[in-house]
GROMACS .gro file of C-alpha atoms in nm:
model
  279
    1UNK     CA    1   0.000   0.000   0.000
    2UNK     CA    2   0.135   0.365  -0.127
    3UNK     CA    3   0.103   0.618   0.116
    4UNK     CA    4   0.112   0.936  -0.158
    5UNK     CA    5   0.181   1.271   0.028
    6UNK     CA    6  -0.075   1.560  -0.034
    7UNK     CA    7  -0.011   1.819  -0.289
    8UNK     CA    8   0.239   2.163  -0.206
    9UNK     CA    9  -0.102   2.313  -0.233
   10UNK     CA   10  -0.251   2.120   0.089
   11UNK     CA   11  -0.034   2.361   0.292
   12UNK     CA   12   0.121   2.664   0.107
   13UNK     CA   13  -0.033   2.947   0.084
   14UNK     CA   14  -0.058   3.228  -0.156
   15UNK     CA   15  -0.038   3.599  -0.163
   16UNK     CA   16   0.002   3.786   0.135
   17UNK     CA   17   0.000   3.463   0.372
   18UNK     CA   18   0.311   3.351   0.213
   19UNK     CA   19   0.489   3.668   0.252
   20UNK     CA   20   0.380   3.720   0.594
   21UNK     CA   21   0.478   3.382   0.678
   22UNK     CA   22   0.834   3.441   0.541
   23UNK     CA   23   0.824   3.756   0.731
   24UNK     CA   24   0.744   3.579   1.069
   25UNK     CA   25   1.010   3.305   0.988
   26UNK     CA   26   1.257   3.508   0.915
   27UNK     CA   27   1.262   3.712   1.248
   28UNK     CA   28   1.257   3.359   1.429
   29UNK     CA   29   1.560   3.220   1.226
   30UNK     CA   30   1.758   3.561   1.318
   31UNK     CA   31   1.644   3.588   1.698
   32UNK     CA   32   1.688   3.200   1.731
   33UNK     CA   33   2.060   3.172   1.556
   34UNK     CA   34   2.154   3.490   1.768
   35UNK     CA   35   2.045   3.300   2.048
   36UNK     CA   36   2.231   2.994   1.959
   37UNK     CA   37   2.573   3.191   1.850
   38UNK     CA   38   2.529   3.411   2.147
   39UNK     CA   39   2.515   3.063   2.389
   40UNK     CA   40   2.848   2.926   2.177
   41UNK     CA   41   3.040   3.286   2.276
   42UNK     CA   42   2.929   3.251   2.637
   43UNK     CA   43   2.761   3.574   2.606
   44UNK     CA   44   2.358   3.438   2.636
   45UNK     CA   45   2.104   3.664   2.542
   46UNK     CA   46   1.904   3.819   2.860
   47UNK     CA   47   2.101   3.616   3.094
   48UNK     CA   48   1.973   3.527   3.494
   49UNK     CA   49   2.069   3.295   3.711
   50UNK     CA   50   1.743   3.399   3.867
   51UNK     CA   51   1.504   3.406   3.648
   52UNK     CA   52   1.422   3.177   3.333
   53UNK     CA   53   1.662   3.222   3.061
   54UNK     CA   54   1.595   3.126   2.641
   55UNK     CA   55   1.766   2.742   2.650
   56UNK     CA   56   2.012   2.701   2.333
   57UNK     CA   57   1.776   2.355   2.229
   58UNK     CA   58   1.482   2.579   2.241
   59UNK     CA   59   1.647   2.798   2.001
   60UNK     CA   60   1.764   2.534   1.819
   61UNK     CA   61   1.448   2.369   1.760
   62UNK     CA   62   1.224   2.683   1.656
   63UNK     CA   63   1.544   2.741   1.438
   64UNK     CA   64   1.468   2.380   1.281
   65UNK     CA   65   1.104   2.447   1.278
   66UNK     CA   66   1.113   2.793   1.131
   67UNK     CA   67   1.340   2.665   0.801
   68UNK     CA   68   1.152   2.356   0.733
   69UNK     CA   69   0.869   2.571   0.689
   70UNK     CA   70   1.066   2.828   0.491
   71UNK     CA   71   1.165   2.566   0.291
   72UNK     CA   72   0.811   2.411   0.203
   73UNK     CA   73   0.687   2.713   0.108
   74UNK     CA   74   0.963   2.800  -0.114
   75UNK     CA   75   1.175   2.506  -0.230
   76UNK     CA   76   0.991   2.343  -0.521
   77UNK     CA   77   1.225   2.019  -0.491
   78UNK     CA   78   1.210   2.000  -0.109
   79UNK     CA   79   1.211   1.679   0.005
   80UNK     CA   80   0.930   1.518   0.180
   81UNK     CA   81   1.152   1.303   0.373
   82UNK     CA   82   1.427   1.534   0.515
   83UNK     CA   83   1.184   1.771   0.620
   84UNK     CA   84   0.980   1.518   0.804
   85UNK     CA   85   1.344   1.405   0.989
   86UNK     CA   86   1.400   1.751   1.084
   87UNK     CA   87   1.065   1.793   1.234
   88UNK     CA   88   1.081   1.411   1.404
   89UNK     CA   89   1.443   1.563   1.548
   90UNK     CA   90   1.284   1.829   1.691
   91UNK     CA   91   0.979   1.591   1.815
   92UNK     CA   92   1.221   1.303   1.948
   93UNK     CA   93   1.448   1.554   2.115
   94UNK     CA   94   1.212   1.757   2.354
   95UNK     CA   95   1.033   1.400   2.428
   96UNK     CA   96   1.379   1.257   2.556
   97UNK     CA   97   1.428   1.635   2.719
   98UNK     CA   98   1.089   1.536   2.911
   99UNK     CA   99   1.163   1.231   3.018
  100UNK     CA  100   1.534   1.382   3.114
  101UNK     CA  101   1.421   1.662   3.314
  102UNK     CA  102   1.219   1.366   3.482
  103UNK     CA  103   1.429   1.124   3.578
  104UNK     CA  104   1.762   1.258   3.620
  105UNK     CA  105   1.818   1.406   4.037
  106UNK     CA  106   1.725   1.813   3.999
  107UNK     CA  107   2.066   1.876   4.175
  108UNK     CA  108   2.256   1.714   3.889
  109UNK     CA  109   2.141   1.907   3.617
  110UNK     CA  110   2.106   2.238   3.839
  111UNK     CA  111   2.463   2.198   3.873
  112UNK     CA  112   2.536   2.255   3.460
  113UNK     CA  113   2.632   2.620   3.469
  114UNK     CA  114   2.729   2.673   3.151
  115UNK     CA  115   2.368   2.553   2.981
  116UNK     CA  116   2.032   2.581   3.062
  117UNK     CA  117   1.816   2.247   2.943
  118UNK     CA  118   1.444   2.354   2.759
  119UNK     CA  119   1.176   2.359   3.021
  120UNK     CA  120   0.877   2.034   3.016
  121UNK     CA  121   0.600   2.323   2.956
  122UNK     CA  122   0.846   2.463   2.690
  123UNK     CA  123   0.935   2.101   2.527
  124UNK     CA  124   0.498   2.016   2.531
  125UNK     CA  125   0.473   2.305   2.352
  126UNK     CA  126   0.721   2.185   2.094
  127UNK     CA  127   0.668   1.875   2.026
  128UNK     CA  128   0.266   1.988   1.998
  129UNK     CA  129   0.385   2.173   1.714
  130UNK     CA  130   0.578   1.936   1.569
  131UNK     CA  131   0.302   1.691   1.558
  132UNK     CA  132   0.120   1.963   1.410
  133UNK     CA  133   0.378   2.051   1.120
  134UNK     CA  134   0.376   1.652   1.047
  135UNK     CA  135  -0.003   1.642   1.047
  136UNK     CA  136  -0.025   1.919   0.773
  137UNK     CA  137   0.262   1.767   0.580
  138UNK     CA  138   0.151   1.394   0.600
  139UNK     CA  139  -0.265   1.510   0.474
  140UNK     CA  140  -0.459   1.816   0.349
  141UNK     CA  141  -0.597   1.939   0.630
  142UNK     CA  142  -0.943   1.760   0.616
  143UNK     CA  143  -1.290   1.881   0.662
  144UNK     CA  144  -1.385   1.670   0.994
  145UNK     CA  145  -1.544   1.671   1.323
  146UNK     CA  146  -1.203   1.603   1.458
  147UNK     CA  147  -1.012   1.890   1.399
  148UNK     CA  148  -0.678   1.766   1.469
  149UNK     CA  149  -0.519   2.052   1.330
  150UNK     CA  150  -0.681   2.312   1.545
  151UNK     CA  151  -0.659   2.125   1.848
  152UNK     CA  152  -0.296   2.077   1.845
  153UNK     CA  153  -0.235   2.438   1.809
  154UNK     CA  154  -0.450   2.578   1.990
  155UNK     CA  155  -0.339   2.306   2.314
  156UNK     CA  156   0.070   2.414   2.210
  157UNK     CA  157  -0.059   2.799   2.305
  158UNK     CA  158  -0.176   2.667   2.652
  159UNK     CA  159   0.202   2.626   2.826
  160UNK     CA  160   0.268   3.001   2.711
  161UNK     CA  161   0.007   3.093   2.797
  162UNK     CA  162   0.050   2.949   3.151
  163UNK     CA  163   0.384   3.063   3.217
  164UNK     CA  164   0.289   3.450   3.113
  165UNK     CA  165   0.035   3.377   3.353
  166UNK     CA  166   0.338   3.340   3.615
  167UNK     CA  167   0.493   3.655   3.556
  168UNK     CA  168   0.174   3.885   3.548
  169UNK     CA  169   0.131   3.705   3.901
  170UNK     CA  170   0.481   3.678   3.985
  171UNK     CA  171   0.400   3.307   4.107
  172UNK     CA  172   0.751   3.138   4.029
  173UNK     CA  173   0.574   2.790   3.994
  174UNK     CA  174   0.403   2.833   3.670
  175UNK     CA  175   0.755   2.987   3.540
  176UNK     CA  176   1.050   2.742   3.626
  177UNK     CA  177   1.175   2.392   3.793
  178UNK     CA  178   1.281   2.493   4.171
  179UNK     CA  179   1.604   2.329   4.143
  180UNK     CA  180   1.726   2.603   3.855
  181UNK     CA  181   1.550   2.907   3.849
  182UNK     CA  182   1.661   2.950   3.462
  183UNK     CA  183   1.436   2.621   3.369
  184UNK     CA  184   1.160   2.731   3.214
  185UNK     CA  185   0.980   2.950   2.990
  186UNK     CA  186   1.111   3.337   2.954
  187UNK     CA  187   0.963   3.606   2.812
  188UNK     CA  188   1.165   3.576   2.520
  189UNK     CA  189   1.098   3.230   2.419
  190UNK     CA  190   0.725   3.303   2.469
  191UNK     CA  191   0.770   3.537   2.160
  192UNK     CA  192   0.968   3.381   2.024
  193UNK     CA  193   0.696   3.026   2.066
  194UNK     CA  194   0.432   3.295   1.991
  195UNK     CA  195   0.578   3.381   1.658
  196UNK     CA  196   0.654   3.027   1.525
  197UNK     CA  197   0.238   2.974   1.628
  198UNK     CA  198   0.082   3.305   1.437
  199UNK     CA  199   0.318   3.184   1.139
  200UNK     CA  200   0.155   2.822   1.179
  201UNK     CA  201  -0.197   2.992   1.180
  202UNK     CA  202  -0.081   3.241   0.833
  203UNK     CA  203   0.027   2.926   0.613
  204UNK     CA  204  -0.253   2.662   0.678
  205UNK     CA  205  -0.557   2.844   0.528
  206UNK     CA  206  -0.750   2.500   0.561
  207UNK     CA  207  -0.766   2.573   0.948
  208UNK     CA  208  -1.123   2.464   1.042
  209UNK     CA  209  -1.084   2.832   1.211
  210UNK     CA  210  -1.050   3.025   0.971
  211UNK     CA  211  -1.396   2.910   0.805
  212UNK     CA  212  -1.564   2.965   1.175
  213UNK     CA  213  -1.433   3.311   1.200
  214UNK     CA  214  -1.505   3.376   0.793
  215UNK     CA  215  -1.890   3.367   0.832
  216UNK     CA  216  -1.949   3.657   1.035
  217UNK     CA  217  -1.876   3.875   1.265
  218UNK     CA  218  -2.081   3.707   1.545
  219UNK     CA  219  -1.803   3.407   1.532
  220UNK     CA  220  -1.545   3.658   1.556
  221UNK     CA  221  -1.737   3.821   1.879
  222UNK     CA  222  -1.775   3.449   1.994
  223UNK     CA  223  -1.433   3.317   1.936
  224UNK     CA  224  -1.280   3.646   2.121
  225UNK     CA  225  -1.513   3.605   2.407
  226UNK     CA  226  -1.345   3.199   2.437
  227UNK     CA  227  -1.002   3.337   2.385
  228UNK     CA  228  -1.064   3.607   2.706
  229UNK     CA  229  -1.231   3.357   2.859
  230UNK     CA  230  -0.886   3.131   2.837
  231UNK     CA  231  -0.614   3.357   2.941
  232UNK     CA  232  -0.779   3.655   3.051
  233UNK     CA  233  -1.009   3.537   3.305
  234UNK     CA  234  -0.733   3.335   3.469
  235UNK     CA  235  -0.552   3.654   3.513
  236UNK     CA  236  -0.836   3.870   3.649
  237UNK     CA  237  -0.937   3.563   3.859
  238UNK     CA  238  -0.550   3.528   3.989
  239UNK     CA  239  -0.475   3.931   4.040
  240UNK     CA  240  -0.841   3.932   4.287
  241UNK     CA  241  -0.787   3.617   4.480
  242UNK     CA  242  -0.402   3.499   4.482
  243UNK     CA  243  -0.113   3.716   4.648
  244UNK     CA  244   0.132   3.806   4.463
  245UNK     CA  245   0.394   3.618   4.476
  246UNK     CA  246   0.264   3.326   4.579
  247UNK     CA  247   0.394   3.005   4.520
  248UNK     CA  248   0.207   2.693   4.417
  249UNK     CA  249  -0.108   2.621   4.193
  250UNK     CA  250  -0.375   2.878   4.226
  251UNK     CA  251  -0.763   2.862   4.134
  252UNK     CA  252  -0.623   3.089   3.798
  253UNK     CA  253  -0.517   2.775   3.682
  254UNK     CA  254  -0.787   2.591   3.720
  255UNK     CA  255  -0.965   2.880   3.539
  256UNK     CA  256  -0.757   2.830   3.247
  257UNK     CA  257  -0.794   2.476   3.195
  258UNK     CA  258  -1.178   2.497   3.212
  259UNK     CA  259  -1.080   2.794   2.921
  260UNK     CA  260  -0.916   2.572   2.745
  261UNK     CA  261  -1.159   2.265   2.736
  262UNK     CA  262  -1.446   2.532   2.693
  263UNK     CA  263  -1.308   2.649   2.358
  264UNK     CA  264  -1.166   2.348   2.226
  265UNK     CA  265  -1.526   2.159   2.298
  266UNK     CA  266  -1.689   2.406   2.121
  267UNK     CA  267  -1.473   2.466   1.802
  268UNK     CA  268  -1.544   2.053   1.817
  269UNK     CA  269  -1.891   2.106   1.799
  270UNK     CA  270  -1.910   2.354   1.587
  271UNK     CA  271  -1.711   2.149   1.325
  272UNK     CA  272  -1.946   1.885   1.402
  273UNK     CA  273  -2.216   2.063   1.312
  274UNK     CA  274  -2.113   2.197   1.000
  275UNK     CA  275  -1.984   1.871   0.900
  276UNK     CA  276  -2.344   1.752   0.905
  277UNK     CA  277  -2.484   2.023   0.681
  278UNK     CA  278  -2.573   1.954   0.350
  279UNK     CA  279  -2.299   2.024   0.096
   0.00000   0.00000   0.00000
């Protein structure tokens, strides 16, 4: 059985979404390959030993990420293969940074001074949008109840999301691992994670949300209200009932999860619907 991959047309698009894609892309591959030179002089970017700090495999990976894409949209003779083992690098490296971070004693690799490993919330993130980028590449982006597509990038938003959370509150448990302050997501790499996600959004023009949002303005008014709803409200809800500075999970974050399920649930069943609609 033959396994044929979709046409460039499945997930490049025209016009101005190519050139603002290329736009966004090209900012990450010169902020990320700054990064990564500036970690090789010793000389990081934004450096703490306080605070989270940009990791050099973050970098790398967005770096990875961000050309692939370039090169799909551009390269007429780009393989299907090497980009789909850049994107599976990317993928298999934050998984083994996961399960790293996990097993290996905190003190250990607290103790590596001259690096800073890529946070779990950071890595999720990743490899949700590496999943994503093989999704696109592997199938057109189908008209379905499941919308895979959406789902994954809309759930890679959620550990950005979270952490930016942390510093609005200044509660140091949504930002970083205890045992090295400079774990975890800084306000750099949530641009920088930001970026790669509004370029993700520009080139796939098959998004089931992009359709939702076409058909009127009261979708637009809906799909804002779910998007407040997801990382506003956790904020309001943290500033009036959490202390700053306060350390631990706080009812905010329970508030965004129920954001999160409440919008993804509901872009479901909206794709539901419209999947049983005639024509």
């Amino acid at each position: 059985m033959t396994i044929q991959a979709p046409g460039r047309d499945a997930f490049v698009p025209g016009g101005p979404g190519r050139r603002l894609t290329t736009g966004v892309d090209a900012v990450l591959v010169v902020a990320t390959a700054g990064a990564i030179l500036a970690w090789v002089l010793g000389r990081p970017l934004l450096y703490t030993s306080t605070a989270p700090v940009l990791s050099p495999f973050t970098a790398f990976s967005l770096l990875i990420l961000a050309v692939v894409r370039q090169a799909r949209l551009h390269a007429q003779t780009w393989p299907l293969s090497l980009g789909l083992a850049m994107t599976g690098l990317v993928l298999g490296g934050n998984v083994s940074s996961i399960l790293l971070l996990a097993i290996m004693p905190p003190g250990l690799w607290a103790s590596f001074d001259g690096i800073v490993l890529t946070s779990v919330m950071t890595s999720i993130g990743l490899v949700l949008f590496s999943l994503y980028d093989i999704a696109i590449v592997l199938r057109e982006t189908p008209r379905s109840a499941f919308i895979l597509d959406d789902v994954l990038l809309h759930l890679a938003l959620v550990p950005g999301g979270l952490s930016l959370l942390g510093y609005l509150l200044g509660n140091p448990t949504y930002l970083s691992v205890p045992a090295d302050p400079r774990v975890g997501i800084s306000l750099l790499e949530m641009a920088l994670m930001a970026l790669y996600a509004i370029g993700a959004v520009i080139s796939n023009p098959r998004l089931f949300l992009w359709g939702f949002l076409a058909e009127g303005w009261a979708n637009r008014v809906v799909f804002a209200g779910l998007f407040a709803n997801q990382f506003v409200a956790p904020l309001l809800v943290g500033l009036a009932l959490s202390p700053r500075g306060a350390k631990g999970p706080g009812i905010e974050l329970f508030v965004m999860l129920a954001g999160v399920v409440t919008t993804i649930s509901f872009l479901l069943l909206q794709a539901r619907v419209r999947q049983r609609q005639p024509g």
